[in-house]
Amino acid sequence: VLLFKVFKTRQYTQNNAFVGNRINGLEPIAPRDEFELVDNEKIDWHDYEKINADALRRGPGEQGKPAYLSSSENQDYDKLYKVNGFNAALSDKIALDRAVPDIRNSGCKTKKYLKQLPSVSVIVPFHNEHWTTLLRTAISVINRSPPHLLREVILVDDFSSKEFSKKPLDDYLRANLTKVRVIHLPERSGLIRARLAGAREAKADVLIFLDSHTEANVNWLPPLLEPIAQDYKTCVCPFIDVIQYETFEYRAQDEGARGAFDWEFFYKRLPLLLEDLKHPTEPFKSPVMAGGLFAISKKFFWELEGYDEGLDIWGGEQYELSFKIWQCGGQMVDAPCSRVGHIYRKFAPFPNPGKGDFVGRNYRRVAEVWMDEYADYLYMRRPHYRNINPGDLTKQKALRERLHCKPFKWFIENVAFDLVLKYPPVEPGDFGVGEIRNLAAPELCVDSGFKERDQPIGLQECVSDTKKRGEQNFTLTWHKDIRVKGKPLCFDVSDPNDKADVVLYPCHGMKGNQYWKYDVPFSLLSFVGKAVVPSRGNPRCLDCDPGQKRLFVTTCDEKSKTQKWRFENVNLT
Ligand code: UD2
Ligand code: MN
């Protein structure tokens, strides 16, 4: 009754700002009612009837509890795992409209939002998505959105080959979910152009993009829409929860962080500001989005000319849009009271569609257009990007010019202001370089002996010819790890027991099992690591048995000679 009343009293002004306007050479955008906020009244948007009904549901995966296949249900497990990268056989056993746990900050449960909110088109690109995860995405959106706010759900089929994606899907939707329709693309276009195709047909005020294996949580919509109703240049992301790929358990990723990246363009997270922590239910500013899940007003999206259409298949579009939003006069926030679950796949099941290094090319396009001199920090780490032809960028550069977008330096100094502290663009020099020689047996050096991941390393006769020293050449980096020169492998100790082996493991730069310190006055190389077993905790020190040429870590002892090591070159500054 309440929702009906809201619908009736909603007010719009007629303002067909986009009529006949061809933007960016795309299809003309349909005449539209433009949303304008005229009423600041706030209401409780919870659908208590639905919430109470959900609370009673029992069965596999209900309430987001982990689920398992019985042995008789297991036949399709491998086959479906391989093509999806998650446990799709289990997905088929879980109700399409299962209940998920309401894990929002408790303050969200009493929060009110504007009664007058804009309408929504939800756009979901998919390529060979498994049918039950795809339908669960659509159904969770329909069931947890106020009907009069949700205008449509547009699935964009990016040339899937699975039979279900074609006529059976159309038929199913026509019979069961009339608000949902599919655009079938005639060729593989990649997720970016698929989203653009959906956005071009969207009729509502706000576009919400979702991945095709997501589940919307309780009252997810109002917190995403209110900041946009207040300022159409604000783009809003929900918290992304984790749907575990094996059990479909629904759980929180964390209680929020600001989105960022490192200089290889890996998505990273920066801590919340003290100010944000004081208001755990309020939207907070975030430098970049994770990519797949966000709400943006259709007006602002097209003022920014959507995505760069030259971005192919997958990757980089989250940076392009984030930089564009901030640099061209908008802002991005995360809304803690809006939560959407996402299946982070165990592995990407798609073969490269024969398009070469499309991620590198996408990154190059984004860097060239938006990052100014900072692009070099990316190229320093990926020198081959300099040789990738990014293709034609005139449209993107003209847009930047036309909208008077700010320089990337402004973005780094004002929006992602703590990024360079955590991810220095130019990494400080190495602390120690060269051979690591034992002082009790000075003819012996640490030797990585062509060992690989998970294999223990030991000692060998030192090689005096520096040119032949490949396996006795290490760096103690500013990350505080010890790297095998020229390989992405680090000294790693995961065994908490005394005299644990030192093994090689891919460097992660996050301390943990790879955290070392060189104590120059005592010549001790101590493994700071994690204190796994408190009584035998760290630090432990690098020690050896010269007779067996064995290397291990044990309790530090400044007097032990076998614990003394000389790093060939040490940088004391
Ligand atoms: C993340 C984002 C994703 C996107 C990507 C970078 C989240 C939760 N996910 O990776 O949305 O920003 O980073 O590009 O933030 N798809 C197509 N055509 C393709 C490939 C993918 O339609 O050629 C669809 C796919 O079915 C899915 C969406 O695009 O719905 C995103 O792909 P993903 O799930 O493989 O990306 P993900 O979550 O690893
Ligand atoms: Mn995804």
Coordinates of C-alpha atoms and ligand atoms in Angstrom, one line a residue:
V1 CA 0.0 0.0 0.0
L2 CA 2.8 2.3 1.0
L3 CA 4.7 1.6 -2.2
F4 CA 1.7 2.2 -4.3
K5 CA 1.2 5.6 -2.7
V6 CA 4.8 6.6 -3.4
F7 CA 4.4 5.7 -7.0
K8 CA 1.3 7.8 -7.4
T9 CA 2.9 10.9 -5.8
R10 CA 6.2 10.7 -7.7
Q11 CA 6.9 13.8 -9.6
Y12 CA 8.8 14.5 -12.7
T13 CA 9.4 17.5 -14.8
Q14 CA 9.3 17.2 -18.5
N15 CA 12.7 18.0 -19.9
N16 CA 13.6 16.2 -23.1
A17 CA 17.2 17.3 -23.0
F18 CA 18.4 14.6 -25.3
V19 CA 15.9 14.6 -28.0
G20 CA 17.5 14.2 -31.4
N21 CA 20.9 14.5 -29.9
R22 CA 23.4 12.3 -31.5
I23 CA 26.2 11.6 -29.1
N24 CA 29.5 10.1 -30.1
G25 CA 28.0 8.8 -33.4
L26 CA 25.9 6.3 -31.4
E27 CA 22.2 5.7 -32.0
P28 CA 20.1 8.7 -31.0
I29 CA 18.9 8.4 -27.5
A30 CA 15.2 8.1 -27.0
P31 CA 13.2 11.0 -25.7
R32 CA 13.2 10.8 -21.9
D33 CA 11.7 12.2 -18.8
E34 CA 14.6 13.7 -16.8
F35 CA 14.6 13.1 -13.1
E36 CA 14.5 16.2 -10.9
L37 CA 14.4 16.0 -7.2
V38 CA 11.5 18.1 -5.9
D39 CA 10.6 16.4 -2.6
N40 CA 13.1 15.7 0.2
E41 CA 10.8 13.5 2.3
K42 CA 12.4 10.3 3.4
I43 CA 10.8 6.9 4.0
D44 CA 11.5 3.4 5.1
W45 CA 11.9 1.4 1.9
H46 CA 12.1 -2.1 3.4
D47 CA 9.7 -4.6 2.0
Y48 CA 8.9 -6.4 5.3
E49 CA 6.5 -8.8 3.7
K50 CA 9.3 -10.2 1.5
I51 CA 11.9 -10.0 4.3
N52 CA 9.7 -12.1 6.6
A53 CA 8.9 -14.6 3.9
D54 CA 12.6 -15.0 3.1
A55 CA 13.4 -15.6 6.8
L56 CA 11.3 -18.7 6.7
R57 CA 13.0 -20.3 3.7
R58 CA 14.8 -23.6 4.2
G59 CA 16.8 -25.7 1.8
P60 CA 20.2 -26.0 0.1
G61 CA 22.0 -22.6 0.0
E62 CA 19.1 -20.8 1.8
Q63 CA 20.1 -17.9 4.0
G64 CA 23.4 -18.0 2.2
K65 CA 24.6 -21.1 4.1
P66 CA 27.2 -23.2 2.4
A67 CA 25.7 -26.1 0.4
Y68 CA 27.2 -29.4 -0.9
L69 CA 26.3 -31.9 -3.5
S70 CA 25.5 -35.4 -2.4
S71 CA 27.5 -38.1 -4.2
S72 CA 24.5 -39.0 -6.4
E73 CA 24.3 -35.4 -7.5
N74 CA 28.0 -35.2 -8.3
Q75 CA 28.0 -36.5 -11.9
D76 CA 28.1 -33.2 -13.7
Y77 CA 30.4 -31.5 -11.2
D78 CA 33.6 -31.7 -13.2
K79 CA 32.1 -31.0 -16.5
L80 CA 30.3 -27.9 -15.3
Y81 CA 33.2 -26.7 -13.2
K82 CA 35.5 -26.7 -16.2
V83 CA 33.3 -24.5 -18.3
N84 CA 32.3 -22.1 -15.6
G85 CA 35.1 -21.8 -13.1
F86 CA 32.7 -22.4 -10.2
N87 CA 30.5 -25.1 -8.9
A88 CA 27.6 -24.7 -11.4
A89 CA 26.2 -28.2 -10.6
L90 CA 25.6 -27.0 -7.1
S91 CA 24.0 -23.8 -8.4
D92 CA 21.4 -25.9 -10.1
K93 CA 20.4 -27.4 -6.7
I94 CA 19.9 -24.0 -5.1
A95 CA 16.6 -22.1 -5.5
L96 CA 16.7 -19.3 -8.0
D97 CA 15.0 -17.1 -5.5
R98 CA 17.0 -18.2 -2.4
A99 CA 17.2 -16.0 0.6
V100 CA 20.5 -14.3 1.3
P101 CA 21.6 -13.2 4.8
D102 CA 21.1 -9.6 5.7
I103 CA 24.7 -8.8 6.7
R104 CA 24.4 -5.0 6.4
N105 CA 25.7 -2.8 9.2
S106 CA 22.8 -2.8 11.7
G107 CA 22.4 0.9 11.2
C108 CA 21.2 0.3 7.7
K109 CA 18.1 -1.5 9.0
T110 CA 16.5 1.7 10.3
K111 CA 17.8 4.1 7.6
K112 CA 15.4 6.0 5.5
Y113 CA 15.9 7.2 2.0
L114 CA 14.2 9.8 -0.3
K115 CA 10.7 8.9 -1.1
Q116 CA 11.3 10.3 -4.6
L117 CA 13.9 8.2 -6.4
P118 CA 14.7 7.8 -10.1
S119 CA 13.8 4.7 -12.1
V120 CA 16.3 2.0 -13.0
S121 CA 17.4 -0.1 -15.9
V122 CA 19.6 -3.0 -14.8
I123 CA 22.1 -4.1 -17.5
V124 CA 23.8 -7.5 -17.3
P125 CA 26.2 -8.5 -20.0
F126 CA 27.0 -12.2 -20.2
H127 CA 29.1 -14.5 -22.3
N128 CA 28.3 -18.2 -21.7
E129 CA 27.0 -17.6 -18.2
H130 CA 25.6 -20.7 -16.6
W131 CA 21.8 -20.6 -16.8
T132 CA 20.9 -20.8 -13.1
T133 CA 23.5 -18.2 -12.0
L134 CA 22.2 -15.9 -14.8
L135 CA 18.6 -16.3 -13.8
R136 CA 19.3 -16.0 -10.1
T137 CA 20.9 -12.6 -10.9
A138 CA 17.7 -11.4 -12.7
I139 CA 15.4 -12.9 -10.1
S140 CA 17.2 -11.5 -7.1
V141 CA 17.0 -8.0 -8.7
I142 CA 13.3 -8.4 -9.4
N143 CA 12.4 -9.7 -6.0
R144 CA 14.4 -7.2 -4.0
S145 CA 13.6 -4.0 -5.9
P146 CA 10.5 -1.9 -5.5
P147 CA 8.5 -2.7 -8.6
H148 CA 7.8 0.8 -9.6
L149 CA 11.5 1.8 -9.5
L150 CA 12.7 -1.1 -11.6
R151 CA 11.7 -0.4 -15.1
E152 CA 13.6 -3.3 -16.8
V153 CA 16.4 -5.8 -16.7
I154 CA 18.4 -6.0 -19.9
L155 CA 20.5 -9.1 -20.4
V156 CA 23.1 -8.6 -23.1
D157 CA 24.1 -11.9 -24.6
D158 CA 27.6 -11.4 -25.8
F159 CA 27.4 -14.1 -28.5
S160 CA 27.2 -17.0 -26.2
S161 CA 27.4 -20.5 -27.6
K162 CA 25.5 -22.3 -24.9
E163 CA 22.1 -23.4 -26.3
F164 CA 20.2 -22.1 -23.3
S165 CA 21.2 -18.5 -24.0
K166 CA 19.2 -18.4 -27.3
K167 CA 15.6 -19.2 -27.8
P168 CA 15.1 -21.2 -24.5
L169 CA 16.2 -18.1 -22.6
D170 CA 13.9 -15.8 -24.6
D171 CA 11.0 -18.2 -24.0
Y172 CA 11.7 -18.6 -20.3
L173 CA 11.7 -14.9 -19.8
R174 CA 8.6 -14.3 -21.8
A175 CA 6.7 -16.9 -19.7
N176 CA 8.2 -16.0 -16.3
L177 CA 9.9 -12.7 -16.0
T178 CA 8.3 -10.1 -18.2
K179 CA 10.5 -7.3 -17.0
V180 CA 13.6 -9.0 -18.3
R181 CA 14.6 -9.1 -21.9
V182 CA 17.7 -10.2 -23.9
I183 CA 19.7 -8.4 -26.5
H184 CA 21.5 -11.0 -28.6
L185 CA 24.7 -9.5 -30.0
P186 CA 25.6 -10.8 -33.5
E187 CA 29.3 -11.2 -32.7
R188 CA 31.6 -11.5 -29.7
S189 CA 31.9 -7.9 -28.6
G190 CA 33.4 -8.1 -25.1
L191 CA 31.8 -6.9 -21.9
I192 CA 32.4 -3.2 -22.5
R193 CA 30.6 -3.0 -25.9
A194 CA 27.9 -5.4 -24.5
R195 CA 27.3 -2.9 -21.6
L196 CA 27.1 -0.1 -24.1
A197 CA 24.6 -2.0 -26.2
G198 CA 22.4 -2.4 -23.1
A199 CA 22.8 1.2 -22.1
R200 CA 21.7 2.4 -25.5
E201 CA 18.4 0.6 -25.1
A202 CA 17.9 1.5 -21.5
K203 CA 14.8 3.6 -20.8
A204 CA 15.1 4.5 -17.1
D205 CA 16.9 7.5 -15.4
V206 CA 19.6 5.4 -13.8
L207 CA 21.7 2.6 -15.3
I208 CA 22.8 -0.1 -13.0
F209 CA 25.4 -2.6 -14.3
L210 CA 25.8 -6.0 -12.8
D211 CA 27.8 -9.1 -13.6
S212 CA 25.9 -12.2 -14.7
H213 CA 26.6 -14.2 -11.5
T214 CA 25.4 -11.8 -8.8
E215 CA 22.6 -11.7 -6.2
A216 CA 21.1 -8.4 -4.9
N217 CA 20.7 -8.3 -1.2
V218 CA 17.9 -6.7 1.0
N219 CA 16.9 -3.2 0.1
W220 CA 19.9 -2.8 -2.2
L221 CA 18.3 -0.2 -4.5
P222 CA 17.5 3.0 -2.4
P223 CA 21.1 3.5 -1.1
L224 CA 22.4 3.3 -4.7
L225 CA 19.9 5.7 -6.0
E226 CA 19.7 8.4 -3.3
P227 CA 23.1 10.0 -4.0
I228 CA 22.3 10.1 -7.7
A229 CA 18.9 11.7 -7.0
Q230 CA 20.8 14.4 -5.1
D231 CA 23.5 14.9 -7.7
Y232 CA 23.3 13.2 -11.1
K233 CA 27.1 13.3 -11.4
T234 CA 27.6 10.9 -8.5
C235 CA 28.3 7.3 -9.5
V236 CA 27.5 4.8 -6.7
C237 CA 28.9 1.3 -6.1
P238 CA 27.4 -1.3 -3.7
F239 CA 29.5 -3.3 -1.4
I240 CA 30.5 -6.5 -3.2
D241 CA 29.9 -9.6 -1.1
V242 CA 31.4 -13.0 -1.8
I243 CA 29.4 -15.9 -3.1
Q244 CA 31.9 -18.7 -2.6
Y245 CA 32.6 -20.5 -5.9
E246 CA 32.5 -24.0 -4.4
T247 CA 29.7 -23.8 -1.8
F248 CA 27.7 -20.7 -2.8
E249 CA 28.0 -19.5 0.8
Y250 CA 27.2 -15.8 0.9
R251 CA 29.5 -13.7 3.1
A252 CA 31.0 -10.3 3.4
Q253 CA 34.3 -9.4 1.7
D254 CA 35.1 -6.8 4.4
E255 CA 33.4 -3.8 5.8
G256 CA 34.4 -1.5 3.1
A257 CA 37.6 0.0 1.6
R258 CA 38.4 2.6 -1.0
G259 CA 39.1 1.2 -4.5
A260 CA 42.5 1.8 -6.0
F261 CA 45.2 0.2 -8.2
D262 CA 48.9 -0.5 -8.3
W263 CA 51.2 0.5 -11.1
E264 CA 50.6 -2.8 -12.9
F265 CA 46.9 -2.0 -12.9
F266 CA 46.0 -4.7 -10.4
Y267 CA 42.9 -3.6 -8.5
K268 CA 43.8 -2.8 -4.9
R269 CA 42.1 -1.3 -1.8
L270 CA 43.0 1.6 0.3
P271 CA 41.8 1.9 3.9
L272 CA 38.7 4.0 4.9
L273 CA 39.4 7.4 6.2
L274 CA 38.7 8.1 9.9
E275 CA 35.9 10.4 8.8
D276 CA 34.3 7.4 6.9
L277 CA 34.6 5.1 9.9
K278 CA 32.6 7.5 12.0
H279 CA 29.6 7.1 9.7
P280 CA 29.5 3.4 8.8
T281 CA 26.2 3.6 6.9
E282 CA 27.0 6.7 4.9
P283 CA 28.4 6.6 1.3
F284 CA 32.1 7.3 1.2
K285 CA 34.3 8.6 -1.6
S286 CA 36.2 5.9 -3.5
P287 CA 38.9 6.6 -6.2
V288 CA 38.1 3.7 -8.5
M289 CA 35.3 1.1 -8.8
A290 CA 35.9 -2.7 -8.9
G291 CA 34.2 -2.6 -12.3
G292 CA 31.2 -4.8 -12.6
L293 CA 28.6 -3.4 -10.2
F294 CA 27.6 0.3 -10.1
A295 CA 24.8 2.8 -10.6
I296 CA 25.2 5.9 -12.7
S297 CA 22.6 8.3 -14.1
K298 CA 22.0 7.8 -17.8
K299 CA 22.4 11.5 -18.3
F300 CA 25.9 11.6 -16.8
F301 CA 26.9 8.3 -18.5
W302 CA 26.2 9.7 -21.9
E303 CA 27.7 13.1 -21.1
L304 CA 30.9 11.1 -20.6
E305 CA 30.2 9.2 -23.9
G306 CA 29.8 5.9 -22.0
Y307 CA 32.8 3.7 -22.3
D308 CA 35.6 4.0 -24.8
E309 CA 34.2 1.6 -27.5
G310 CA 37.8 0.6 -28.4
L311 CA 38.1 -1.4 -25.2
D312 CA 37.8 -5.0 -26.1
I313 CA 36.6 -8.2 -24.3
W314 CA 37.6 -7.6 -20.7
G315 CA 39.7 -5.3 -18.5
G316 CA 40.5 -1.7 -18.0
E317 CA 37.1 -0.2 -18.4
Q318 CA 36.7 0.2 -14.6
Y319 CA 39.7 2.5 -14.6
E320 CA 38.6 4.3 -17.7
L321 CA 35.2 5.2 -16.3
S322 CA 36.5 5.9 -12.8
F323 CA 39.2 8.3 -14.0
K324 CA 36.7 10.0 -16.4
I325 CA 34.1 10.4 -13.7
W326 CA 36.5 12.1 -11.3
Q327 CA 38.6 14.0 -13.8
C328 CA 35.5 15.3 -15.7
G329 CA 33.6 16.8 -12.8
G330 CA 31.8 13.8 -11.2
Q331 CA 32.5 11.8 -8.1
M332 CA 32.3 8.1 -7.0
V333 CA 31.0 6.8 -3.7
D334 CA 30.5 3.3 -2.2
A335 CA 27.2 2.8 -0.4
P336 CA 27.6 0.5 2.6
C337 CA 23.9 -0.2 2.9
S338 CA 23.7 -1.6 -0.6
R339 CA 25.1 -5.1 -0.9
V340 CA 25.3 -7.4 -3.9
G341 CA 26.9 -10.8 -3.9
H342 CA 29.3 -11.8 -6.7
I343 CA 30.9 -15.2 -7.6
Y344 CA 34.6 -14.6 -7.9
R345 CA 35.5 -17.5 -10.2
K346 CA 38.2 -19.9 -9.2
F347 CA 39.6 -19.5 -12.8
A348 CA 38.6 -17.8 -16.0
P349 CA 37.0 -20.6 -18.1
F350 CA 37.1 -18.7 -21.4
P351 CA 39.8 -19.2 -24.0
N352 CA 41.3 -16.0 -25.4
P353 CA 39.0 -15.3 -28.4
G354 CA 42.0 -14.9 -30.7
K355 CA 42.5 -11.3 -30.0
G356 CA 46.0 -11.2 -28.6
D357 CA 46.8 -9.2 -25.5
F358 CA 43.5 -7.3 -25.3
V359 CA 44.0 -6.4 -21.7
G360 CA 47.4 -4.8 -22.5
R361 CA 45.8 -2.9 -25.3
N362 CA 42.9 -1.7 -23.2
Y363 CA 45.3 -0.6 -20.5
R364 CA 47.4 1.3 -23.0
R365 CA 44.3 3.1 -24.3
V366 CA 43.3 4.1 -20.8
A367 CA 46.8 5.2 -19.8
E368 CA 47.3 7.2 -23.0
V369 CA 44.1 9.2 -22.7
W370 CA 43.8 9.8 -19.0
M371 CA 47.0 9.3 -17.1
D372 CA 49.4 11.9 -18.6
E373 CA 52.9 11.6 -17.3
Y374 CA 51.8 8.9 -14.9
A375 CA 51.4 6.4 -17.8
D376 CA 55.1 6.0 -17.6
Y377 CA 54.9 4.3 -14.3
L378 CA 52.8 1.6 -15.9
Y379 CA 55.1 1.3 -18.9
M380 CA 58.2 1.1 -16.6
R381 CA 56.8 -2.2 -15.2
R382 CA 55.3 -3.4 -18.5
P383 CA 57.8 -2.1 -21.1
H384 CA 56.0 -4.0 -23.9
Y385 CA 53.0 -1.7 -23.5
R386 CA 54.9 1.0 -25.3
N387 CA 54.9 -1.2 -28.4
I388 CA 51.2 -2.1 -28.4
N389 CA 49.3 -0.1 -30.9
P390 CA 46.4 1.4 -29.0
G391 CA 44.5 2.3 -32.1
D392 CA 42.6 5.5 -32.8
L393 CA 42.2 7.7 -29.7
T394 CA 41.1 11.0 -31.2
K395 CA 37.5 10.7 -30.0
Q396 CA 38.6 10.0 -26.4
K397 CA 41.1 12.8 -26.4
A398 CA 38.5 15.2 -27.9
L399 CA 36.1 14.3 -25.1
R400 CA 38.7 15.1 -22.5
E401 CA 39.3 18.4 -24.1
R402 CA 35.7 19.3 -24.6
L403 CA 34.7 18.5 -21.0
H404 CA 37.8 20.4 -19.7
C405 CA 38.7 17.3 -17.6
K406 CA 41.3 17.8 -14.9
P407 CA 44.8 16.3 -15.2
F408 CA 45.6 12.9 -13.7
K409 CA 47.9 14.6 -11.2
W410 CA 44.9 16.3 -9.8
F411 CA 43.2 12.9 -9.4
I412 CA 46.3 11.4 -7.7
E413 CA 46.7 14.4 -5.3
N414 CA 43.1 15.0 -4.4
V415 CA 41.2 11.7 -4.8
A416 CA 43.7 8.9 -4.5
F417 CA 46.0 10.9 -2.3
D418 CA 47.3 8.0 -0.2
L419 CA 47.8 5.7 -3.2
V420 CA 51.4 6.7 -3.9
L421 CA 52.4 6.0 -0.3
K422 CA 51.2 2.5 -0.4
Y423 CA 52.2 1.9 -4.1
P424 CA 55.2 4.1 -4.8
P425 CA 55.4 4.9 -8.5
V426 CA 59.2 4.6 -8.4
E427 CA 60.1 1.9 -6.0
P428 CA 62.9 2.7 -3.5
G429 CA 66.2 1.0 -4.3
D430 CA 67.1 -2.5 -3.1
F431 CA 68.6 -2.8 0.3
G432 CA 70.9 -5.7 -0.3
V433 CA 72.1 -7.1 -3.6
G434 CA 74.3 -10.0 -4.7
E435 CA 75.5 -13.2 -3.0
I436 CA 74.7 -14.1 0.6
R437 CA 77.8 -15.7 2.1
N438 CA 77.9 -17.6 5.4
L439 CA 80.6 -16.5 7.8
A440 CA 81.1 -19.8 9.6
A441 CA 81.8 -21.5 6.3
P442 CA 82.9 -18.6 4.1
E443 CA 83.3 -20.8 1.1
L444 CA 79.5 -21.4 1.1
C445 CA 76.8 -19.2 -0.3
V446 CA 73.0 -19.4 -0.5
D447 CA 72.2 -21.0 -3.8
S448 CA 68.7 -21.1 -5.4
G449 CA 69.9 -24.1 -7.5
F450 CA 67.3 -23.8 -10.3
K451 CA 64.7 -24.6 -7.8
E452 CA 61.0 -23.8 -8.4
R453 CA 57.9 -23.0 -6.4
D454 CA 57.6 -24.8 -3.1
Q455 CA 61.1 -26.3 -3.3
P456 CA 63.6 -25.8 -0.5
I457 CA 66.9 -24.1 -1.2
G458 CA 70.3 -24.7 0.3
L459 CA 74.0 -23.8 0.2
Q460 CA 76.7 -24.3 -2.5
E461 CA 80.3 -23.4 -3.0
C462 CA 80.4 -19.7 -3.7
V463 CA 80.9 -18.8 -7.4
S464 CA 83.6 -16.2 -7.7
D465 CA 83.0 -15.3 -11.3
T466 CA 80.2 -12.8 -11.0
K467 CA 79.0 -13.5 -14.5
K468 CA 78.3 -17.1 -13.7
R469 CA 76.6 -16.3 -10.5
G470 CA 72.9 -16.7 -11.7
E471 CA 71.8 -18.9 -8.8
Q472 CA 73.6 -17.0 -6.1
N473 CA 72.3 -13.6 -6.8
F474 CA 69.6 -12.2 -4.6
T475 CA 68.0 -8.9 -3.7
L476 CA 66.5 -7.8 -0.4
T477 CA 63.9 -5.4 -1.7
W478 CA 62.1 -2.5 -0.1
H479 CA 59.1 -4.9 0.1
K480 CA 61.3 -6.6 2.7
D481 CA 61.4 -9.8 0.8
I482 CA 64.4 -11.7 -0.7
R483 CA 64.0 -12.2 -4.4
V484 CA 66.0 -14.5 -6.7
K485 CA 67.5 -12.1 -9.2
G486 CA 65.6 -12.1 -12.4
K487 CA 62.8 -14.5 -11.3
P488 CA 59.5 -13.7 -9.6
L489 CA 60.4 -16.0 -6.7
C490 CA 61.0 -15.2 -3.1
F491 CA 62.4 -16.8 0.1
D492 CA 59.3 -18.1 1.9
V493 CA 58.8 -19.9 5.2
S494 CA 55.4 -21.3 6.0
D495 CA 56.4 -24.0 8.4
P496 CA 56.2 -22.8 12.1
N497 CA 58.4 -25.6 13.3
D498 CA 62.0 -25.2 14.4
K499 CA 64.6 -25.6 11.7
A500 CA 61.9 -25.0 9.0
D501 CA 63.0 -25.1 5.4
V502 CA 63.3 -21.9 3.3
V503 CA 61.4 -22.6 0.1
L504 CA 60.9 -20.5 -3.0
Y505 CA 57.4 -19.1 -3.7
P506 CA 56.0 -16.4 -6.0
C507 CA 56.7 -13.0 -4.5
H508 CA 53.6 -11.3 -3.2
G509 CA 55.2 -8.2 -1.7
M510 CA 52.9 -8.4 1.4
K511 CA 55.4 -9.4 4.0
G512 CA 53.7 -12.5 5.7
N513 CA 55.7 -15.6 5.0
Q514 CA 58.2 -13.5 3.0
Y515 CA 59.2 -10.9 5.5
W516 CA 62.9 -10.6 6.2
K517 CA 65.3 -8.1 7.8
Y518 CA 69.0 -7.8 7.6
D519 CA 70.7 -6.7 10.8
V520 CA 73.9 -5.2 9.6
P521 CA 75.9 -4.9 12.9
F522 CA 75.3 -8.6 13.8
S523 CA 75.2 -9.9 10.2
L524 CA 71.9 -11.6 11.1
L525 CA 69.3 -12.3 8.4
S526 CA 66.1 -12.6 10.4
F527 CA 62.8 -13.9 9.2
V528 CA 60.2 -11.6 10.7
G529 CA 57.4 -13.5 9.2
K530 CA 54.2 -14.4 10.9
A531 CA 54.4 -15.7 14.5
V532 CA 52.5 -18.8 13.6
V533 CA 53.1 -20.7 16.9
P534 CA 53.6 -18.1 19.6
S535 CA 56.0 -20.3 21.7
R536 CA 58.2 -20.9 18.7
G537 CA 57.3 -17.6 17.2
N538 CA 59.3 -15.3 15.0
P539 CA 61.6 -13.7 14.5
R540 CA 63.6 -16.7 13.6
C541 CA 67.0 -16.4 12.0
L542 CA 68.5 -17.8 8.9
D543 CA 70.9 -20.6 9.9
C544 CA 72.6 -23.5 8.2
D545 CA 74.3 -26.9 8.5
P546 CA 77.4 -26.4 6.4
G547 CA 78.1 -30.1 6.4
Q548 CA 74.8 -31.0 4.8
K549 CA 74.6 -27.6 2.9
R550 CA 71.2 -27.3 4.5
L551 CA 69.4 -23.9 5.1
F552 CA 66.8 -23.3 7.7
V553 CA 65.4 -20.8 10.2
T554 CA 65.7 -21.2 13.9
T555 CA 65.7 -19.1 17.2
C556 CA 68.0 -16.1 16.7
D557 CA 71.3 -16.3 18.5
E558 CA 73.7 -13.4 18.1
K559 CA 76.6 -15.6 19.1
S560 CA 75.9 -18.4 16.6
K561 CA 78.4 -18.2 13.8
T562 CA 76.3 -20.3 11.4
Q563 CA 73.7 -17.5 11.7
K564 CA 76.0 -14.8 10.4
W565 CA 75.6 -13.9 6.7
R566 CA 77.2 -11.3 4.5
F567 CA 75.1 -9.7 1.8
E568 CA 77.5 -8.7 -0.9
N569 CA 76.3 -5.2 -1.3
V570 CA 74.3 -3.4 1.2
N571 CA 72.7 0.0 0.7
L572 CA 72.8 1.8 4.0
T573 CA 71.0 5.0 3.0
Ligands
UD2_1 C1 35.9 -7.7 -12.8 C2 34.6 -7.1 -12.7 C3 34.0 -7.1 -14.1 C4 34.8 -6.3 -15.0 C5 36.2 -6.9 -15.0 C6 37.2 -6.1 -15.8 C7 33.5 -7.2 -10.5 C8 32.8 -8.0 -9.5 N1 33.8 -7.7 -11.7 O1 36.1 -9.0 -13.2 O2 32.7 -6.6 -14.1 O3 34.8 -4.9 -14.7 O4 36.7 -6.9 -13.7 O5 36.8 -5.9 -17.1 O6 33.8 -6.0 -10.2 N2 31.5 -10.9 -20.3 C9 31.0 -10.6 -21.5 N3 31.8 -10.8 -22.6 C10 33.1 -11.1 -22.5 C11 33.6 -11.3 -21.2 C12 32.8 -11.2 -20.1 O7 29.8 -10.3 -21.7 O8 33.8 -11.2 -23.5 C13 30.6 -10.7 -19.1 C14 30.6 -11.8 -18.1 O9 29.7 -12.8 -18.4 C15 30.3 -11.1 -16.8 C16 31.0 -9.7 -17.0 O10 31.1 -9.6 -18.4 O11 28.9 -10.9 -16.6 C17 32.3 -9.6 -16.3 O12 33.2 -10.6 -16.6 P1 33.8 -11.5 -15.5 O13 32.8 -11.9 -14.5 O14 34.6 -12.6 -16.1 O15 34.8 -10.4 -14.8 P2 35.4 -10.5 -13.3 O16 34.3 -10.5 -12.3 O17 36.4 -11.4 -13.2
MN2 MN 32.3 -11.4 -12.5

